[in-house]
């Protein structure tokens, strides 16, 4: 598999500035989830989360790439995606109108993740963390 | 370095239905947009989604835009047999009730 690292309860995959990298990120996370006994709903939903967040980071972020980290805990999965500087405060999200073409990505993330928060690891390293309970 | 290959294949069957296979995301959405743009919006455009394993908001965007073009031209866009994964995303986005899905 193309994970950067896969040590027991976590896996990491990096992406560059090509939106074509997003498929590989979905693969790594999906394969990890399967190995850690995620149900089908969690499998599909978290691959969607990764796809949305990585696409956002590549298309709208300032950094030339980033990382996806997925962690399996007894009661939940945690996914962190770097390159979140450009993502607005989730409290300011407004649902797009039905005919509006754009803006649905983060709405979908919020719809399938149990918790969505921001984590600032270092200056300029802002990540979005999504938690999905098993 | 070349871009990774698209994970979406688009073919046209005998009934002029676009048959999608694979994954529709930000990488492959432009290819679908281009193909849909070649069709006559004033007619019925059909998308067979039974073999589409994945869709995200980038794919939804292309479909919504094609649906709007069709409505404006008095045509229609019909989605055929979306898979379980795709149906879930359509429903979550609220488009399940807005689009023509059979």
PDB file of C-alpha atoms in Angstrom:
ATOM      1  CA  UNK A   1       0.000   0.000   0.000  1.00  0.00           C
ATOM      2  CA  UNK A   2       1.097   3.541  -0.483  1.00  0.00           C
ATOM      3  CA  UNK A   3       0.878   4.764   3.092  1.00  0.00           C
ATOM      4  CA  UNK A   4       3.855   6.748   4.298  1.00  0.00           C
ATOM      5  CA  UNK A   5       3.677   4.808   7.511  1.00  0.00           C
ATOM      6  CA  UNK A   6       1.321   2.309   9.052  1.00  0.00           C
ATOM      7  CA  UNK A   7       2.269   1.483  12.599  1.00  0.00           C
ATOM      8  CA  UNK A   8      -0.413  -0.489  14.390  1.00  0.00           C
ATOM      9  CA  UNK A   9      -3.167   1.915  15.312  1.00  0.00           C
ATOM     10  CA  UNK A  10      -2.432   4.747  12.890  1.00  0.00           C
ATOM     11  CA  UNK A  11      -1.499   5.418   9.292  1.00  0.00           C
ATOM     12  CA  UNK A  12      -0.289   8.480   7.468  1.00  0.00           C
ATOM     13  CA  UNK A  13      -0.350   9.370   3.787  1.00  0.00           C
ATOM     14  CA  UNK A  14       0.923  12.524   2.201  1.00  0.00           C
ATOM     15  CA  UNK A  15      -0.421  14.424  -0.766  1.00  0.00           C
ATOM     16  CA  UNK A  16       1.131  16.999  -3.022  1.00  0.00           C
ATOM     17  CA  UNK A  17      -0.299  19.778  -5.100  1.00  0.00           C
ATOM     18  CA  UNK A  18      -2.032  17.488  -7.585  1.00  0.00           C
ATOM     19  CA  UNK A  19      -5.701  16.821  -6.929  1.00  0.00           C
ATOM     20  CA  UNK A  20      -5.082  13.412  -8.468  1.00  0.00           C
ATOM     21  CA  UNK A  21      -3.421  12.445  -5.191  1.00  0.00           C
ATOM     22  CA  UNK A  22      -6.787  12.347  -3.468  1.00  0.00           C
ATOM     23  CA  UNK A  23      -7.617   8.856  -4.744  1.00  0.00           C
ATOM     24  CA  UNK A  24      -4.559   7.367  -3.115  1.00  0.00           C
ATOM     25  CA  UNK A  25      -5.455   9.090   0.152  1.00  0.00           C
ATOM     26  CA  UNK A  26      -8.897   7.492   0.039  1.00  0.00           C
ATOM     27  CA  UNK A  27      -7.305   4.116  -0.661  1.00  0.00           C
ATOM     28  CA  UNK A  28      -4.929   4.283   2.292  1.00  0.00           C
ATOM     29  CA  UNK A  29      -7.606   5.414   4.716  1.00  0.00           C
ATOM     30  CA  UNK A  30     -10.115   2.894   3.382  1.00  0.00           C
ATOM     31  CA  UNK A  31      -7.709   0.011   3.651  1.00  0.00           C
ATOM     32  CA  UNK A  32      -6.768   1.059   7.194  1.00  0.00           C
ATOM     33  CA  UNK A  33     -10.405   1.288   8.218  1.00  0.00           C
ATOM     34  CA  UNK A  34     -11.132  -2.161   6.846  1.00  0.00           C
ATOM     35  CA  UNK A  35      -8.233  -3.664   8.743  1.00  0.00           C
ATOM     36  CA  UNK A  36      -9.489  -1.990  11.902  1.00  0.00           C
ATOM     37  CA  UNK A  37     -12.992  -3.354  11.602  1.00  0.00           C
ATOM     38  CA  UNK A  38     -14.815  -0.221  10.587  1.00  0.00           C
ATOM     39  CA  UNK A  39     -18.421  -0.800   9.543  1.00  0.00           C
ATOM     40  CA  UNK A  40     -19.455  -0.113   5.955  1.00  0.00           C
ATOM     41  CA  UNK A  41     -21.053   3.222   6.843  1.00  0.00           C
ATOM     42  CA  UNK A  42     -17.895   4.454   8.591  1.00  0.00           C
ATOM     43  CA  UNK A  43     -15.779   3.179   5.706  1.00  0.00           C
ATOM     44  CA  UNK A  44     -17.787   5.069   3.099  1.00  0.00           C
ATOM     45  CA  UNK A  45     -18.266   8.193   5.194  1.00  0.00           C
ATOM     46  CA  UNK A  46     -14.637   8.598   6.212  1.00  0.00           C
ATOM     47  CA  UNK A  47     -13.427   8.085   2.659  1.00  0.00           C
ATOM     48  CA  UNK A  48     -15.785  10.892   1.741  1.00  0.00           C
ATOM     49  CA  UNK A  49     -14.345  13.063   4.524  1.00  0.00           C
ATOM     50  CA  UNK A  50     -10.799  12.458   3.315  1.00  0.00           C
ATOM     51  CA  UNK A  51     -11.766  13.184  -0.266  1.00  0.00           C
ATOM     52  CA  UNK A  52     -13.403  16.487   0.644  1.00  0.00           C
ATOM     53  CA  UNK A  53     -10.643  17.701   2.962  1.00  0.00           C
ATOM     54  CA  UNK A  54      -7.735  16.737   0.736  1.00  0.00           C
ATOM     55  CA  UNK A  55      -9.410  18.223  -2.328  1.00  0.00           C
ATOM     56  CA  UNK A  56      -9.985  21.438  -0.387  1.00  0.00           C
ATOM     57  CA  UNK A  57      -6.389  21.558   0.803  1.00  0.00           C
ATOM     58  CA  UNK A  58      -5.017  20.982  -2.692  1.00  0.00           C
ATOM     59  CA  UNK A  59      -7.368  23.347  -4.480  1.00  0.00           C
ATOM     60  CA  UNK A  60      -7.683  26.131  -1.934  1.00  0.00           C
ATOM     61  CA  UNK A  61      -4.837  25.734   0.536  1.00  0.00           C
ATOM     62  CA  UNK A  62      -1.592  27.681   0.582  1.00  0.00           C
ATOM     63  CA  UNK A  63       0.761  24.816   1.357  1.00  0.00           C
ATOM     64  CA  UNK A  64       2.190  22.693  -1.455  1.00  0.00           C
ATOM     65  CA  UNK A  65       0.649  19.514  -0.093  1.00  0.00           C
ATOM     66  CA  UNK A  66      -0.053  18.028   3.289  1.00  0.00           C
ATOM     67  CA  UNK A  67      -0.788  14.866   5.205  1.00  0.00           C
ATOM     68  CA  UNK A  68      -3.691  12.695   6.214  1.00  0.00           C
ATOM     69  CA  UNK A  69      -3.422  10.787   9.467  1.00  0.00           C
ATOM     70  CA  UNK A  70      -5.977   8.193  10.547  1.00  0.00           C
ATOM     71  CA  UNK A  71      -6.013   6.702  14.039  1.00  0.00           C
ATOM     72  CA  UNK A  72      -8.028   3.755  15.297  1.00  0.00           C
ATOM     73  CA  UNK A  73      -9.103   3.964  18.931  1.00  0.00           C
ATOM     74  CA  UNK A  74     -11.307   1.481  20.800  1.00  0.00           C
ATOM     75  CA  UNK A  75     -14.433   3.592  20.465  1.00  0.00           C
ATOM     76  CA  UNK A  76     -13.697   5.861  17.494  1.00  0.00           C
ATOM     77  CA  UNK A  77     -11.652   6.763  14.456  1.00  0.00           C
ATOM     78  CA  UNK A  78      -9.813  10.071  14.237  1.00  0.00           C
ATOM     79  CA  UNK A  79      -8.747  11.648  10.954  1.00  0.00           C
ATOM     80  CA  UNK A  80      -6.557  14.725  10.706  1.00  0.00           C
ATOM     81  CA  UNK A  81      -5.814  16.528   7.468  1.00  0.00           C
ATOM     82  CA  UNK A  82      -3.278  19.315   7.304  1.00  0.00           C
ATOM     83  CA  UNK A  83      -3.507  22.399   5.144  1.00  0.00           C
ATOM     84  CA  UNK A  84      -6.618  23.705   6.860  1.00  0.00           C
ATOM     85  CA  UNK A  85      -5.590  27.351   6.953  1.00  0.00           C
ATOM     86  CA  UNK A  86      -8.056  28.276   4.260  1.00  0.00           C
ATOM     87  CA  UNK A  87     -11.064  26.564   5.797  1.00  0.00           C
ATOM     88  CA  UNK A  88     -13.448  29.034   7.392  1.00  0.00           C
ATOM     89  CA  UNK A  89     -14.732  28.768  10.905  1.00  0.00           C
ATOM     90  CA  UNK A  90     -17.293  25.952  10.785  1.00  0.00           C
ATOM     91  CA  UNK A  91     -19.699  28.055  12.789  1.00  0.00           C
ATOM     92  CA  UNK A  92     -19.878  30.421   9.844  1.00  0.00           C
ATOM     93  CA  UNK A  93     -20.896  27.749   7.372  1.00  0.00           C
ATOM     94  CA  UNK A  94     -24.096  28.498   5.570  1.00  0.00           C
ATOM     95  CA  UNK A  95     -25.874  25.720   3.765  1.00  0.00           C
ATOM     96  CA  UNK A  96     -25.828  26.309   0.015  1.00  0.00           C
ATOM     97  CA  UNK A  97     -29.117  26.799  -1.715  1.00  0.00           C
ATOM     98  CA  UNK A  98     -30.328  23.717  -3.585  1.00  0.00           C
ATOM     99  CA  UNK A  99     -29.329  25.078  -6.979  1.00  0.00           C
ATOM    100  CA  UNK A 100     -25.954  26.487  -5.911  1.00  0.00           C
ATOM    101  CA  UNK A 101     -23.190  24.424  -7.522  1.00  0.00           C
ATOM    102  CA  UNK A 102     -20.518  24.852  -4.837  1.00  0.00           C
ATOM    103  CA  UNK A 103     -20.096  24.805  -1.095  1.00  0.00           C
ATOM    104  CA  UNK A 104     -21.256  21.319  -0.269  1.00  0.00           C
ATOM    105  CA  UNK A 105     -17.948  19.732   0.638  1.00  0.00           C
ATOM    106  CA  UNK A 106     -17.679  20.909   4.228  1.00  0.00           C
ATOM    107  CA  UNK A 107     -21.402  20.466   4.743  1.00  0.00           C
ATOM    108  CA  UNK A 108     -20.940  16.794   3.871  1.00  0.00           C
ATOM    109  CA  UNK A 109     -17.981  16.500   6.244  1.00  0.00           C
ATOM    110  CA  UNK A 110     -20.063  17.895   9.071  1.00  0.00           C
ATOM    111  CA  UNK A 111     -22.930  15.610   8.164  1.00  0.00           C
ATOM    112  CA  UNK A 112     -20.927  12.390   8.485  1.00  0.00           C
ATOM    113  CA  UNK A 113     -18.351  13.219  11.158  1.00  0.00           C
ATOM    114  CA  UNK A 114     -19.414  13.190  14.791  1.00  0.00           C
ATOM    115  CA  UNK A 115     -17.020  15.975  15.707  1.00  0.00           C
ATOM    116  CA  UNK A 116     -15.119  18.450  13.544  1.00  0.00           C
ATOM    117  CA  UNK A 117     -12.510  20.649  15.144  1.00  0.00           C
ATOM    118  CA  UNK A 118      -9.383  22.559  14.265  1.00  0.00           C
ATOM    119  CA  UNK A 119      -5.992  21.757  15.661  1.00  0.00           C
ATOM    120  CA  UNK A 120      -3.008  24.074  15.401  1.00  0.00           C
ATOM    121  CA  UNK A 121       0.116  21.966  15.727  1.00  0.00           C
ATOM    122  CA  UNK A 122       2.605  24.698  14.961  1.00  0.00           C
ATOM    123  CA  UNK A 123       2.384  28.179  13.550  1.00  0.00           C
ATOM    124  CA  UNK A 124       1.078  27.760  10.036  1.00  0.00           C
ATOM    125  CA  UNK A 125       0.217  24.083  10.594  1.00  0.00           C
ATOM    126  CA  UNK A 126      -3.519  24.138  11.041  1.00  0.00           C
ATOM    127  CA  UNK A 127      -5.303  20.839  10.715  1.00  0.00           C
ATOM    128  CA  UNK A 128      -8.878  19.790  10.634  1.00  0.00           C
ATOM    129  CA  UNK A 129      -9.710  16.861  12.884  1.00  0.00           C
ATOM    130  CA  UNK A 130     -12.723  14.665  12.349  1.00  0.00           C
ATOM    131  CA  UNK A 131     -13.943  12.075  14.833  1.00  0.00           C
ATOM    132  CA  UNK A 132     -16.283   9.261  13.948  1.00  0.00           C
ATOM    133  CA  UNK A 133     -17.515   7.041  16.752  1.00  0.00           C
ATOM    134  CA  UNK A 134     -17.643   3.360  15.955  1.00  0.00           C
TER     135      UNK A 134
ATOM    136  CA  UNK B   1       5.782  13.814 -12.627  1.00  0.00           C
ATOM    137  CA  UNK B   2       2.636  12.967 -14.512  1.00  0.00           C
ATOM    138  CA  UNK B   3      -0.716  13.233 -12.824  1.00  0.00           C
ATOM    139  CA  UNK B   4      -2.201  10.004 -11.470  1.00  0.00           C
ATOM    140  CA  UNK B   5      -4.597   8.300 -13.894  1.00  0.00           C
ATOM    141  CA  UNK B   6      -8.260   9.217 -13.728  1.00  0.00           C
ATOM    142  CA  UNK B   7     -10.269   6.716 -11.735  1.00  0.00           C
ATOM    143  CA  UNK B   8     -13.385   7.291 -13.779  1.00  0.00           C
ATOM    144  CA  UNK B   9     -14.305   5.747 -17.089  1.00  0.00           C
ATOM    145  CA  UNK B  10     -17.168   7.134 -19.153  1.00  0.00           C
ATOM    146  CA  UNK B  11     -18.722   5.208 -22.006  1.00  0.00           C
ATOM    147  CA  UNK B  12     -21.830   5.671 -24.082  1.00  0.00           C
ATOM    148  CA  UNK B  13     -24.144   2.713 -24.541  1.00  0.00           C
ATOM    149  CA  UNK B  14     -26.554   1.906 -27.335  1.00  0.00           C
ATOM    150  CA  UNK B  15     -29.291   3.987 -25.718  1.00  0.00           C
ATOM    151  CA  UNK B  16     -27.009   7.044 -25.592  1.00  0.00           C
ATOM    152  CA  UNK B  17     -26.767   6.679 -21.840  1.00  0.00           C
ATOM    153  CA  UNK B  18     -23.497   7.755 -20.261  1.00  0.00           C
ATOM    154  CA  UNK B  19     -22.224   4.806 -18.227  1.00  0.00           C
ATOM    155  CA  UNK B  20     -19.935   5.791 -15.367  1.00  0.00           C
ATOM    156  CA  UNK B  21     -17.512   3.378 -13.753  1.00  0.00           C
ATOM    157  CA  UNK B  22     -15.167   4.030 -10.880  1.00  0.00           C
ATOM    158  CA  UNK B  23     -14.795   7.134  -8.769  1.00  0.00           C
ATOM    159  CA  UNK B  24     -16.055  10.658  -9.419  1.00  0.00           C
ATOM    160  CA  UNK B  25     -14.005  13.216  -7.515  1.00  0.00           C
ATOM    161  CA  UNK B  26     -12.169  16.516  -8.043  1.00  0.00           C
ATOM    162  CA  UNK B  27      -9.693  14.774 -10.317  1.00  0.00           C
ATOM    163  CA  UNK B  28     -12.188  13.077 -12.598  1.00  0.00           C
ATOM    164  CA  UNK B  29     -15.072  15.565 -12.424  1.00  0.00           C
ATOM    165  CA  UNK B  30     -13.723  17.763 -15.266  1.00  0.00           C
ATOM    166  CA  UNK B  31     -13.753  14.789 -17.615  1.00  0.00           C
ATOM    167  CA  UNK B  32     -17.415  14.161 -16.854  1.00  0.00           C
ATOM    168  CA  UNK B  33     -18.204  17.859 -17.218  1.00  0.00           C
ATOM    169  CA  UNK B  34     -16.581  17.847 -20.639  1.00  0.00           C
ATOM    170  CA  UNK B  35     -18.513  14.780 -21.728  1.00  0.00           C
ATOM    171  CA  UNK B  36     -21.815  16.188 -20.472  1.00  0.00           C
ATOM    172  CA  UNK B  37     -21.055  19.428 -22.265  1.00  0.00           C
ATOM    173  CA  UNK B  38     -20.973  17.535 -25.539  1.00  0.00           C
ATOM    174  CA  UNK B  39     -24.540  16.349 -25.105  1.00  0.00           C
ATOM    175  CA  UNK B  40     -27.609  18.197 -26.241  1.00  0.00           C
ATOM    176  CA  UNK B  41     -29.059  19.719 -23.062  1.00  0.00           C
ATOM    177  CA  UNK B  42     -32.468  20.021 -24.721  1.00  0.00           C
ATOM    178  CA  UNK B  43     -32.807  16.246 -24.741  1.00  0.00           C
ATOM    179  CA  UNK B  44     -32.889  13.680 -21.974  1.00  0.00           C
ATOM    180  CA  UNK B  45     -29.416  12.993 -20.664  1.00  0.00           C
ATOM    181  CA  UNK B  46     -29.095   9.730 -18.786  1.00  0.00           C
ATOM    182  CA  UNK B  47     -26.300   8.792 -16.421  1.00  0.00           C
ATOM    183  CA  UNK B  48     -25.969   5.149 -15.447  1.00  0.00           C
ATOM    184  CA  UNK B  49     -24.410   5.285 -11.978  1.00  0.00           C
ATOM    185  CA  UNK B  50     -24.720   1.639 -10.994  1.00  0.00           C
ATOM    186  CA  UNK B  51     -20.969   1.091 -11.402  1.00  0.00           C
ATOM    187  CA  UNK B  52     -19.912   4.330  -9.754  1.00  0.00           C
ATOM    188  CA  UNK B  53     -18.251   3.388  -6.482  1.00  0.00           C
ATOM    189  CA  UNK B  54     -17.619   6.848  -5.132  1.00  0.00           C
ATOM    190  CA  UNK B  55     -18.827  10.423  -5.482  1.00  0.00           C
ATOM    191  CA  UNK B  56     -18.011  13.562  -3.532  1.00  0.00           C
ATOM    192  CA  UNK B  57     -19.020  17.219  -3.763  1.00  0.00           C
ATOM    193  CA  UNK B  58     -16.902  17.773  -6.876  1.00  0.00           C
ATOM    194  CA  UNK B  59     -18.971  15.159  -8.661  1.00  0.00           C
ATOM    195  CA  UNK B  60     -22.188  16.570  -7.259  1.00  0.00           C
ATOM    196  CA  UNK B  61     -21.260  19.972  -8.638  1.00  0.00           C
ATOM    197  CA  UNK B  62     -20.902  18.663 -12.170  1.00  0.00           C
ATOM    198  CA  UNK B  63     -24.206  16.842 -11.946  1.00  0.00           C
ATOM    199  CA  UNK B  64     -26.041  19.859 -10.554  1.00  0.00           C
ATOM    200  CA  UNK B  65     -24.687  22.114 -13.275  1.00  0.00           C
ATOM    201  CA  UNK B  66     -25.710  19.627 -15.958  1.00  0.00           C
ATOM    202  CA  UNK B  67     -29.146  19.337 -14.387  1.00  0.00           C
ATOM    203  CA  UNK B  68     -29.550  23.117 -14.437  1.00  0.00           C
ATOM    204  CA  UNK B  69     -28.449  23.336 -18.065  1.00  0.00           C
ATOM    205  CA  UNK B  70     -30.941  20.641 -18.962  1.00  0.00           C
ATOM    206  CA  UNK B  71     -33.826  22.360 -17.158  1.00  0.00           C
ATOM    207  CA  UNK B  72     -33.010  25.689 -18.798  1.00  0.00           C
ATOM    208  CA  UNK B  73     -33.061  24.000 -22.204  1.00  0.00           C
ATOM    209  CA  UNK B  74     -36.292  22.179 -21.404  1.00  0.00           C
ATOM    210  CA  UNK B  75     -34.438  18.893 -21.381  1.00  0.00           C
ATOM    211  CA  UNK B  76     -33.750  16.645 -18.430  1.00  0.00           C
ATOM    212  CA  UNK B  77     -30.995  14.782 -16.643  1.00  0.00           C
ATOM    213  CA  UNK B  78     -31.802  11.375 -15.220  1.00  0.00           C
ATOM    214  CA  UNK B  79     -29.589   9.406 -12.848  1.00  0.00           C
ATOM    215  CA  UNK B  80     -29.961   5.655 -13.165  1.00  0.00           C
ATOM    216  CA  UNK B  81     -29.475   3.165 -10.357  1.00  0.00           C
ATOM    217  CA  UNK B  82     -26.978   4.940  -8.118  1.00  0.00           C
ATOM    218  CA  UNK B  83     -25.008   2.581  -5.916  1.00  0.00           C
ATOM    219  CA  UNK B  84     -25.494   2.538  -2.167  1.00  0.00           C
ATOM    220  CA  UNK B  85     -22.485   4.780  -1.537  1.00  0.00           C
ATOM    221  CA  UNK B  86     -23.592   7.289  -4.151  1.00  0.00           C
ATOM    222  CA  UNK B  87     -27.215   7.287  -2.973  1.00  0.00           C
ATOM    223  CA  UNK B  88     -26.058   8.105   0.538  1.00  0.00           C
ATOM    224  CA  UNK B  89     -24.114  11.141  -0.630  1.00  0.00           C
ATOM    225  CA  UNK B  90     -27.030  12.319  -2.803  1.00  0.00           C
ATOM    226  CA  UNK B  91     -29.373  12.052   0.174  1.00  0.00           C
ATOM    227  CA  UNK B  92     -26.956  13.744   2.599  1.00  0.00           C
ATOM    228  CA  UNK B  93     -26.576  16.671   0.239  1.00  0.00           C
ATOM    229  CA  UNK B  94     -30.308  17.078  -0.144  1.00  0.00           C
ATOM    230  CA  UNK B  95     -30.111  16.416  -3.847  1.00  0.00           C
ATOM    231  CA  UNK B  96     -31.854  13.086  -3.620  1.00  0.00           C
ATOM    232  CA  UNK B  97     -35.218  14.801  -3.728  1.00  0.00           C
ATOM    233  CA  UNK B  98     -34.244  17.437  -6.265  1.00  0.00           C
ATOM    234  CA  UNK B  99     -32.716  15.353  -9.007  1.00  0.00           C
ATOM    235  CA  UNK B 100     -34.467  12.861 -11.236  1.00  0.00           C
ATOM    236  CA  UNK B 101     -33.241   9.486  -9.981  1.00  0.00           C
ATOM    237  CA  UNK B 102     -34.612   6.144 -11.087  1.00  0.00           C
TER     238      UNK B 102
END
